[in-house]
Amino acid sequence: MPTPAALVTGGATRLGRHFAEALADKGFDIALHVNSSRGEAEEVATVIRRKGRECEILPCDFLNDSPETLIQRATARFPGLNVLLNSASAYEPAPIAQTNLAMLETQFRVNMFTPLLLTRHFAEVVERGQIINIIDNKVAYHQYPYAAYLLSKKSLADMTRMAALEFAPRLRINGIAPGVVLPASQRTSDYVQWRIEGIPADHQGSPAHLVQALYYLLDNDFVVGQVLFVDGGESINLVGRHSENYPGC
């Protein structure tokens, strides 16, 4: 039997890198999708090969290239492909009043349309397997300053549930919605601390928390169509306004 393999989109940087290396630790060979981060991808591939696993870097520009070709190349290189992890993401903040068509097209194409098409083509060639979509705990909110990004991620969460129904039991499809784990480099320490103050767990998350979630979804075959929020409870911290917290009392 061929060695199990996983295709990780956006696997060269940030959370995608942690997921790719964690899957290698789990015994998977890795088809490592990359767009522009070729140098970082070479570093990740070296790490994975040192773990005793095979790794193939597969360039693909989701704004111009067909997702079908990525699945074809991944299965040609790794006949044991049985996991698809959609981690690639496009992010450009703007409220609706400042959102244009190009911003919508870019973020929806990378964050929603491509995972959907990858799911379709993965289902055409894989007999049994799993798909895990990396979403965002912001889907619990209506934060209009991130309109195009957040709407695309909300759509991805719904697509995860819909696809789970369509392709079960042959494919098991779930999602992970990270919270404050790897803040963007432009975020100040004061901003991160302010975010932590809104987290019931009272601390920032780490990539290890997300790897634990990944392993849980991989191993538990009775979890289907779920979006697992790994955010210290931040997304449920919505008490709302009522008579007992009204400052005029």
PDB file of C-alpha atoms in Angstrom:
ATOM      1  CA  MET A   1       0.000   0.000   0.000  1.00  0.00           C
ATOM      2  CA  PRO A   2       1.240   3.519  -0.744  1.00  0.00           C
ATOM      3  CA  THR A   3       2.198   5.720   2.184  1.00  0.00           C
ATOM      4  CA  PRO A   4      -0.617   8.061   3.307  1.00  0.00           C
ATOM      5  CA  ALA A   5      -0.059  11.583   2.060  1.00  0.00           C
ATOM      6  CA  ALA A   6      -1.533  15.015   2.710  1.00  0.00           C
ATOM      7  CA  LEU A   7      -1.857  18.047   0.468  1.00  0.00           C
ATOM      8  CA  VAL A   8      -1.413  21.238   2.499  1.00  0.00           C
ATOM      9  CA  THR A   9      -2.239  24.508   0.782  1.00  0.00           C
ATOM     10  CA  GLY A  10      -0.340  27.536   2.001  1.00  0.00           C
ATOM     11  CA  GLY A  11       1.994  25.115   3.732  1.00  0.00           C
ATOM     12  CA  ALA A  12       5.174  27.184   3.567  1.00  0.00           C
ATOM     13  CA  THR A  13       4.395  29.872   6.141  1.00  0.00           C
ATOM     14  CA  ARG A  14       2.648  30.617   9.422  1.00  0.00           C
ATOM     15  CA  LEU A  15      -0.006  28.099  10.485  1.00  0.00           C
ATOM     16  CA  GLY A  16       0.260  26.155   7.232  1.00  0.00           C
ATOM     17  CA  ARG A  17       3.870  25.311   8.030  1.00  0.00           C
ATOM     18  CA  HIS A  18       2.943  24.041  11.501  1.00  0.00           C
ATOM     19  CA  PHE A  19       0.186  21.871  10.036  1.00  0.00           C
ATOM     20  CA  ALA A  20       2.458  20.449   7.325  1.00  0.00           C
ATOM     21  CA  GLU A  21       5.175  19.522   9.816  1.00  0.00           C
ATOM     22  CA  ALA A  22       2.600  18.072  12.241  1.00  0.00           C
ATOM     23  CA  LEU A  23       1.152  15.874   9.492  1.00  0.00           C
ATOM     24  CA  ALA A  24       4.664  14.649   8.697  1.00  0.00           C
ATOM     25  CA  ASP A  25       5.088  13.777  12.376  1.00  0.00           C
ATOM     26  CA  LYS A  26       1.821  11.851  12.087  1.00  0.00           C
ATOM     27  CA  GLY A  27       3.297   9.700   9.305  1.00  0.00           C
ATOM     28  CA  PHE A  28       2.079  11.485   6.180  1.00  0.00           C
ATOM     29  CA  ASP A  29       4.150  12.331   3.143  1.00  0.00           C
ATOM     30  CA  ILE A  30       3.497  15.953   2.235  1.00  0.00           C
ATOM     31  CA  ALA A  31       2.428  17.620  -1.000  1.00  0.00           C
ATOM     32  CA  LEU A  32       3.354  21.187  -0.096  1.00  0.00           C
ATOM     33  CA  HIS A  33       1.452  23.834  -2.029  1.00  0.00           C
ATOM     34  CA  VAL A  34       3.175  27.184  -2.410  1.00  0.00           C
ATOM     35  CA  ASN A  35       2.472  30.377  -4.302  1.00  0.00           C
ATOM     36  CA  SER A  36       5.123  33.058  -3.762  1.00  0.00           C
ATOM     37  CA  SER A  37       6.930  31.742  -0.658  1.00  0.00           C
ATOM     38  CA  ARG A  38       9.291  29.395  -2.499  1.00  0.00           C
ATOM     39  CA  GLY A  39      12.270  29.967  -0.197  1.00  0.00           C
ATOM     40  CA  GLU A  40      10.204  29.210   2.894  1.00  0.00           C
ATOM     41  CA  ALA A  41       8.785  26.123   1.173  1.00  0.00           C
ATOM     42  CA  GLU A  42      12.291  24.769   0.611  1.00  0.00           C
ATOM     43  CA  GLU A  43      12.981  25.190   4.334  1.00  0.00           C
ATOM     44  CA  VAL A  44       9.800  23.327   5.283  1.00  0.00           C
ATOM     45  CA  ALA A  45      10.550  20.550   2.785  1.00  0.00           C
ATOM     46  CA  THR A  46      14.006  20.107   4.307  1.00  0.00           C
ATOM     47  CA  VAL A  47      12.511  19.810   7.803  1.00  0.00           C
ATOM     48  CA  ILE A  48       9.945  17.267   6.629  1.00  0.00           C
ATOM     49  CA  ARG A  49      12.527  15.143   4.828  1.00  0.00           C
ATOM     50  CA  ARG A  50      14.671  15.113   7.950  1.00  0.00           C
ATOM     51  CA  LYS A  51      11.680  13.587   9.712  1.00  0.00           C
ATOM     52  CA  GLY A  52      11.898  10.678   7.274  1.00  0.00           C
ATOM     53  CA  ARG A  53       8.926  11.692   5.153  1.00  0.00           C
ATOM     54  CA  GLU A  54       8.702  12.571   1.478  1.00  0.00           C
ATOM     55  CA  CYS A  55       7.865  16.147   0.526  1.00  0.00           C
ATOM     56  CA  GLU A  56       7.132  17.615  -2.888  1.00  0.00           C
ATOM     57  CA  ILE A  57       6.725  21.371  -3.424  1.00  0.00           C
ATOM     58  CA  LEU A  58       3.813  22.108  -5.766  1.00  0.00           C
ATOM     59  CA  PRO A  59       3.581  25.729  -6.960  1.00  0.00           C
ATOM     60  CA  CYS A  60       0.093  26.987  -7.815  1.00  0.00           C
ATOM     61  CA  ASP A  61      -1.302  30.521  -8.087  1.00  0.00           C
ATOM     62  CA  PHE A  62      -4.923  30.299  -6.991  1.00  0.00           C
ATOM     63  CA  LEU A  63      -5.742  33.564  -8.765  1.00  0.00           C
ATOM     64  CA  ASN A  64      -4.641  32.235 -12.155  1.00  0.00           C
ATOM     65  CA  ASP A  65      -4.127  28.452 -12.081  1.00  0.00           C
ATOM     66  CA  SER A  66      -6.678  25.653 -11.989  1.00  0.00           C
ATOM     67  CA  PRO A  67      -7.139  23.881  -8.637  1.00  0.00           C
ATOM     68  CA  GLU A  68      -7.746  20.670 -10.587  1.00  0.00           C
ATOM     69  CA  THR A  69      -4.144  20.613 -11.796  1.00  0.00           C
ATOM     70  CA  LEU A  70      -2.907  20.851  -8.207  1.00  0.00           C
ATOM     71  CA  ILE A  71      -4.881  17.745  -7.230  1.00  0.00           C
ATOM     72  CA  GLN A  72      -3.660  15.944 -10.346  1.00  0.00           C
ATOM     73  CA  ARG A  73      -0.017  16.700  -9.580  1.00  0.00           C
ATOM     74  CA  ALA A  74      -0.433  15.759  -5.921  1.00  0.00           C
ATOM     75  CA  THR A  75      -2.013  12.379  -6.684  1.00  0.00           C
ATOM     76  CA  ALA A  76       0.522  11.650  -9.425  1.00  0.00           C
ATOM     77  CA  ARG A  77       3.363  12.189  -6.966  1.00  0.00           C
ATOM     78  CA  PHE A  78       1.612  10.628  -3.972  1.00  0.00           C
ATOM     79  CA  PRO A  79      -0.829   7.823  -4.895  1.00  0.00           C
ATOM     80  CA  GLY A  80      -1.657   7.476  -1.187  1.00  0.00           C
ATOM     81  CA  LEU A  81      -3.083  11.003  -0.946  1.00  0.00           C
ATOM     82  CA  ASN A  82      -5.986  10.897   1.499  1.00  0.00           C
ATOM     83  CA  VAL A  83      -5.904  14.223   3.366  1.00  0.00           C
ATOM     84  CA  LEU A  84      -6.500  17.731   2.037  1.00  0.00           C
ATOM     85  CA  LEU A  85      -5.814  20.593   4.410  1.00  0.00           C
ATOM     86  CA  ASN A  86      -6.886  23.994   3.076  1.00  0.00           C
ATOM     87  CA  SER A  87      -4.764  26.586   4.872  1.00  0.00           C
ATOM     88  CA  ALA A  88      -3.964  29.094   2.106  1.00  0.00           C
ATOM     89  CA  SER A  89      -5.601  32.439   2.771  1.00  0.00           C
ATOM     90  CA  ALA A  90      -5.904  35.949   1.339  1.00  0.00           C
ATOM     91  CA  TYR A  91      -6.458  38.848   3.725  1.00  0.00           C
ATOM     92  CA  GLU A  92      -7.075  42.515   3.005  1.00  0.00           C
ATOM     93  CA  PRO A  93      -9.084  44.445   5.602  1.00  0.00           C
ATOM     94  CA  ALA A  94     -11.675  47.018   4.554  1.00  0.00           C
ATOM     95  CA  PRO A  95     -15.254  47.858   5.535  1.00  0.00           C
ATOM     96  CA  ILE A  96     -18.028  47.405   2.993  1.00  0.00           C
ATOM     97  CA  ALA A  97     -17.903  51.119   2.165  1.00  0.00           C
ATOM     98  CA  GLN A  98     -14.304  50.694   0.959  1.00  0.00           C
ATOM     99  CA  THR A  99     -14.582  47.215  -0.601  1.00  0.00           C
ATOM    100  CA  ASN A 100     -14.250  46.947  -4.364  1.00  0.00           C
ATOM    101  CA  LEU A 101     -14.784  44.102  -6.792  1.00  0.00           C
ATOM    102  CA  ALA A 102     -11.095  43.215  -7.024  1.00  0.00           C
ATOM    103  CA  MET A 103     -10.869  42.760  -3.249  1.00  0.00           C
ATOM    104  CA  LEU A 104     -13.946  40.551  -3.257  1.00  0.00           C
ATOM    105  CA  GLU A 105     -12.700  38.468  -6.163  1.00  0.00           C
ATOM    106  CA  THR A 106      -9.244  37.916  -4.666  1.00  0.00           C
ATOM    107  CA  GLN A 107     -10.376  36.966  -1.176  1.00  0.00           C
ATOM    108  CA  PHE A 108     -13.333  34.856  -2.231  1.00  0.00           C
ATOM    109  CA  ARG A 109     -11.276  33.061  -4.871  1.00  0.00           C
ATOM    110  CA  VAL A 110      -8.497  32.104  -2.444  1.00  0.00           C
ATOM    111  CA  ASN A 111     -10.542  31.635   0.734  1.00  0.00           C
ATOM    112  CA  MET A 112     -13.715  30.049  -0.633  1.00  0.00           C
ATOM    113  CA  PHE A 113     -13.809  29.182  -4.351  1.00  0.00           C
ATOM    114  CA  THR A 114     -10.480  27.343  -4.396  1.00  0.00           C
ATOM    115  CA  PRO A 115     -11.199  25.170  -1.313  1.00  0.00           C
ATOM    116  CA  LEU A 116     -14.568  24.275  -2.843  1.00  0.00           C
ATOM    117  CA  LEU A 117     -12.997  23.283  -6.171  1.00  0.00           C
ATOM    118  CA  LEU A 118     -10.162  21.428  -4.460  1.00  0.00           C
ATOM    119  CA  THR A 119     -12.809  19.541  -2.482  1.00  0.00           C
ATOM    120  CA  ARG A 120     -14.617  18.617  -5.676  1.00  0.00           C
ATOM    121  CA  HIS A 121     -11.505  17.361  -7.454  1.00  0.00           C
ATOM    122  CA  PHE A 122     -10.184  15.615  -4.328  1.00  0.00           C
ATOM    123  CA  ALA A 123     -13.500  13.752  -4.103  1.00  0.00           C
ATOM    124  CA  GLU A 124     -13.159  12.660  -7.736  1.00  0.00           C
ATOM    125  CA  VAL A 125      -9.829  10.876  -7.195  1.00  0.00           C
ATOM    126  CA  VAL A 126      -9.723   9.815  -3.529  1.00  0.00           C
ATOM    127  CA  GLU A 127     -11.724   6.779  -2.469  1.00  0.00           C
ATOM    128  CA  ARG A 128     -11.695   7.539   1.258  1.00  0.00           C
ATOM    129  CA  GLY A 129     -10.134  10.486   3.016  1.00  0.00           C
ATOM    130  CA  GLN A 130     -10.446  13.650   5.015  1.00  0.00           C
ATOM    131  CA  ILE A 131     -10.598  17.375   4.350  1.00  0.00           C
ATOM    132  CA  ILE A 132      -9.841  19.968   7.008  1.00  0.00           C
ATOM    133  CA  ASN A 133     -10.494  23.633   6.267  1.00  0.00           C
ATOM    134  CA  ILE A 134      -8.716  26.329   8.264  1.00  0.00           C
ATOM    135  CA  ILE A 135     -11.259  29.046   8.921  1.00  0.00           C
ATOM    136  CA  ASP A 136     -11.085  31.857  11.550  1.00  0.00           C
ATOM    137  CA  ASN A 137     -12.845  32.435  14.845  1.00  0.00           C
ATOM    138  CA  LYS A 138     -13.948  35.803  13.432  1.00  0.00           C
ATOM    139  CA  VAL A 139     -16.760  33.926  11.665  1.00  0.00           C
ATOM    140  CA  ALA A 140     -18.587  34.104  15.012  1.00  0.00           C
ATOM    141  CA  TYR A 141     -18.787  37.894  14.644  1.00  0.00           C
ATOM    142  CA  HIS A 142     -19.987  40.514  12.178  1.00  0.00           C
ATOM    143  CA  GLN A 143     -16.818  42.598  12.062  1.00  0.00           C
ATOM    144  CA  TYR A 144     -17.487  44.784   9.054  1.00  0.00           C
ATOM    145  CA  PRO A 145     -13.943  46.276   8.969  1.00  0.00           C
ATOM    146  CA  TYR A 146     -12.928  42.903   7.435  1.00  0.00           C
ATOM    147  CA  ALA A 147     -15.905  42.602   5.087  1.00  0.00           C
ATOM    148  CA  ALA A 148     -14.570  40.658   2.099  1.00  0.00           C
ATOM    149  CA  TYR A 149     -12.232  38.482   4.166  1.00  0.00           C
ATOM    150  CA  LEU A 150     -14.806  37.619   6.806  1.00  0.00           C
ATOM    151  CA  LEU A 151     -17.624  36.964   4.349  1.00  0.00           C
ATOM    152  CA  SER A 152     -15.357  34.578   2.431  1.00  0.00           C
ATOM    153  CA  LYS A 153     -14.452  32.725   5.635  1.00  0.00           C
ATOM    154  CA  LYS A 154     -18.100  32.558   6.739  1.00  0.00           C
ATOM    155  CA  SER A 155     -18.874  31.022   3.353  1.00  0.00           C
ATOM    156  CA  LEU A 156     -16.023  28.539   3.836  1.00  0.00           C
ATOM    157  CA  ALA A 157     -17.509  27.486   7.186  1.00  0.00           C
ATOM    158  CA  ASP A 158     -20.889  26.871   5.554  1.00  0.00           C
ATOM    159  CA  MET A 159     -19.260  25.046   2.647  1.00  0.00           C
ATOM    160  CA  THR A 160     -17.471  22.795   5.136  1.00  0.00           C
ATOM    161  CA  ARG A 161     -20.798  21.666   6.599  1.00  0.00           C
ATOM    162  CA  MET A 162     -22.460  21.344   3.209  1.00  0.00           C
ATOM    163  CA  ALA A 163     -19.617  19.309   1.710  1.00  0.00           C
ATOM    164  CA  ALA A 164     -19.534  17.095   4.799  1.00  0.00           C
ATOM    165  CA  LEU A 165     -23.107  16.068   4.040  1.00  0.00           C
ATOM    166  CA  GLU A 166     -22.559  15.605   0.325  1.00  0.00           C
ATOM    167  CA  PHE A 167     -19.448  13.442   0.535  1.00  0.00           C
ATOM    168  CA  ALA A 168     -20.039  11.467   3.734  1.00  0.00           C
ATOM    169  CA  PRO A 169     -19.199   8.759   4.593  1.00  0.00           C
ATOM    170  CA  ARG A 170     -16.520   8.446   1.928  1.00  0.00           C
ATOM    171  CA  LEU A 171     -14.910  11.743   2.918  1.00  0.00           C
ATOM    172  CA  ARG A 172     -14.937  13.181   6.400  1.00  0.00           C
ATOM    173  CA  ILE A 173     -14.852  16.980   6.285  1.00  0.00           C
ATOM    174  CA  ASN A 174     -14.345  19.386   9.201  1.00  0.00           C
ATOM    175  CA  GLY A 175     -12.824  22.769   9.969  1.00  0.00           C
ATOM    176  CA  ILE A 176     -10.645  24.511  12.537  1.00  0.00           C
ATOM    177  CA  ALA A 177     -11.294  28.133  13.512  1.00  0.00           C
ATOM    178  CA  PRO A 178      -8.173  29.533  15.221  1.00  0.00           C
ATOM    179  CA  GLY A 179      -8.246  32.488  17.592  1.00  0.00           C
ATOM    180  CA  VAL A 180      -5.305  34.563  18.835  1.00  0.00           C
ATOM    181  CA  VAL A 181      -2.419  32.228  18.006  1.00  0.00           C
ATOM    182  CA  LEU A 182      -0.058  33.875  15.535  1.00  0.00           C
ATOM    183  CA  PRO A 183      -0.975  37.582  15.411  1.00  0.00           C
ATOM    184  CA  ALA A 184       0.156  39.445  12.307  1.00  0.00           C
ATOM    185  CA  SER A 185       3.575  41.038  12.598  1.00  0.00           C
ATOM    186  CA  GLN A 186       2.120  44.543  12.568  1.00  0.00           C
ATOM    187  CA  ARG A 187       0.091  43.881  15.741  1.00  0.00           C
ATOM    188  CA  THR A 188       1.610  45.558  18.811  1.00  0.00           C
ATOM    189  CA  SER A 189       2.059  43.830  22.162  1.00  0.00           C
ATOM    190  CA  ASP A 190      -0.532  46.217  23.640  1.00  0.00           C
ATOM    191  CA  TYR A 191      -3.037  45.130  21.001  1.00  0.00           C
ATOM    192  CA  VAL A 192      -2.376  41.432  21.639  1.00  0.00           C
ATOM    193  CA  GLN A 193      -2.760  41.940  25.395  1.00  0.00           C
ATOM    194  CA  TRP A 194      -6.034  43.763  24.802  1.00  0.00           C
ATOM    195  CA  ARG A 195      -7.254  40.790  22.748  1.00  0.00           C
ATOM    196  CA  ILE A 196      -6.185  38.367  25.490  1.00  0.00           C
ATOM    197  CA  GLU A 197      -8.300  40.296  27.991  1.00  0.00           C
ATOM    198  CA  GLY A 198     -11.358  39.230  25.988  1.00  0.00           C
ATOM    199  CA  ILE A 199     -10.423  35.530  26.052  1.00  0.00           C
ATOM    200  CA  PRO A 200     -12.075  33.534  28.861  1.00  0.00           C
ATOM    201  CA  ALA A 201      -9.044  31.211  29.042  1.00  0.00           C
ATOM    202  CA  ASP A 202      -6.979  34.362  29.824  1.00  0.00           C
ATOM    203  CA  HIS A 203      -4.020  33.507  27.619  1.00  0.00           C
ATOM    204  CA  GLN A 204      -2.890  33.470  24.027  1.00  0.00           C
ATOM    205  CA  GLY A 205      -3.004  30.240  22.061  1.00  0.00           C
ATOM    206  CA  SER A 206      -0.079  28.498  20.411  1.00  0.00           C
ATOM    207  CA  PRO A 207       0.362  26.464  17.229  1.00  0.00           C
ATOM    208  CA  ALA A 208       0.534  23.387  19.478  1.00  0.00           C
ATOM    209  CA  HIS A 209      -3.129  23.940  20.418  1.00  0.00           C
ATOM    210  CA  LEU A 210      -4.064  23.873  16.743  1.00  0.00           C
ATOM    211  CA  VAL A 211      -1.981  20.763  16.117  1.00  0.00           C
ATOM    212  CA  GLN A 212      -3.866  19.045  18.944  1.00  0.00           C
ATOM    213  CA  ALA A 213      -7.122  20.022  17.219  1.00  0.00           C
ATOM    214  CA  LEU A 214      -5.809  18.678  13.908  1.00  0.00           C
ATOM    215  CA  TYR A 215      -4.884  15.338  15.447  1.00  0.00           C
ATOM    216  CA  TYR A 216      -8.280  15.115  17.155  1.00  0.00           C
ATOM    217  CA  LEU A 217     -10.108  15.619  13.862  1.00  0.00           C
ATOM    218  CA  LEU A 218      -7.852  13.146  12.075  1.00  0.00           C
ATOM    219  CA  ASP A 219      -8.327  10.431  14.690  1.00  0.00           C
ATOM    220  CA  ASN A 220     -12.008  10.736  15.647  1.00  0.00           C
ATOM    221  CA  ASP A 221     -14.075   9.166  12.888  1.00  0.00           C
ATOM    222  CA  PHE A 222     -17.353  10.199  14.546  1.00  0.00           C
ATOM    223  CA  VAL A 223     -16.728  13.925  14.023  1.00  0.00           C
ATOM    224  CA  VAL A 224     -18.262  15.115  10.756  1.00  0.00           C
ATOM    225  CA  GLY A 225     -19.137  18.586   9.499  1.00  0.00           C
ATOM    226  CA  GLN A 226     -17.865  20.427  12.553  1.00  0.00           C
ATOM    227  CA  VAL A 227     -15.979  23.712  12.825  1.00  0.00           C
ATOM    228  CA  LEU A 228     -13.790  23.384  15.910  1.00  0.00           C
ATOM    229  CA  PHE A 229     -13.114  26.780  17.509  1.00  0.00           C
ATOM    230  CA  VAL A 230      -9.666  26.791  19.103  1.00  0.00           C
ATOM    231  CA  ASP A 231      -9.695  30.253  20.618  1.00  0.00           C
ATOM    232  CA  GLY A 232      -9.827  30.009  24.409  1.00  0.00           C
ATOM    233  CA  GLY A 233     -13.546  30.772  24.345  1.00  0.00           C
ATOM    234  CA  GLU A 234     -13.134  34.193  22.714  1.00  0.00           C
ATOM    235  CA  SER A 235     -15.883  33.529  20.191  1.00  0.00           C
ATOM    236  CA  ILE A 236     -18.467  32.775  22.914  1.00  0.00           C
ATOM    237  CA  ASN A 237     -17.621  35.879  24.947  1.00  0.00           C
ATOM    238  CA  LEU A 238     -20.725  37.705  23.729  1.00  0.00           C
ATOM    239  CA  VAL A 239     -22.697  38.645  26.820  1.00  0.00           C
ATOM    240  CA  GLY A 240     -24.530  41.487  25.089  1.00  0.00           C
ATOM    241  CA  ARG A 241     -26.313  44.426  26.677  1.00  0.00           C
ATOM    242  CA  HIS A 242     -29.045  43.863  29.265  1.00  0.00           C
ATOM    243  CA  SER A 243     -30.536  45.514  32.346  1.00  0.00           C
ATOM    244  CA  GLU A 244     -27.936  44.134  34.750  1.00  0.00           C
ATOM    245  CA  ASN A 245     -24.937  45.550  32.874  1.00  0.00           C
ATOM    246  CA  TYR A 246     -26.587  48.838  31.930  1.00  0.00           C
ATOM    247  CA  PRO A 247     -24.232  51.543  33.263  1.00  0.00           C
ATOM    248  CA  GLY A 248     -27.182  53.803  34.097  1.00  0.00           C
ATOM    249  CA  CYS A 249     -28.382  51.447  36.855  1.00  0.00           C
TER     250      CYS A 249
END
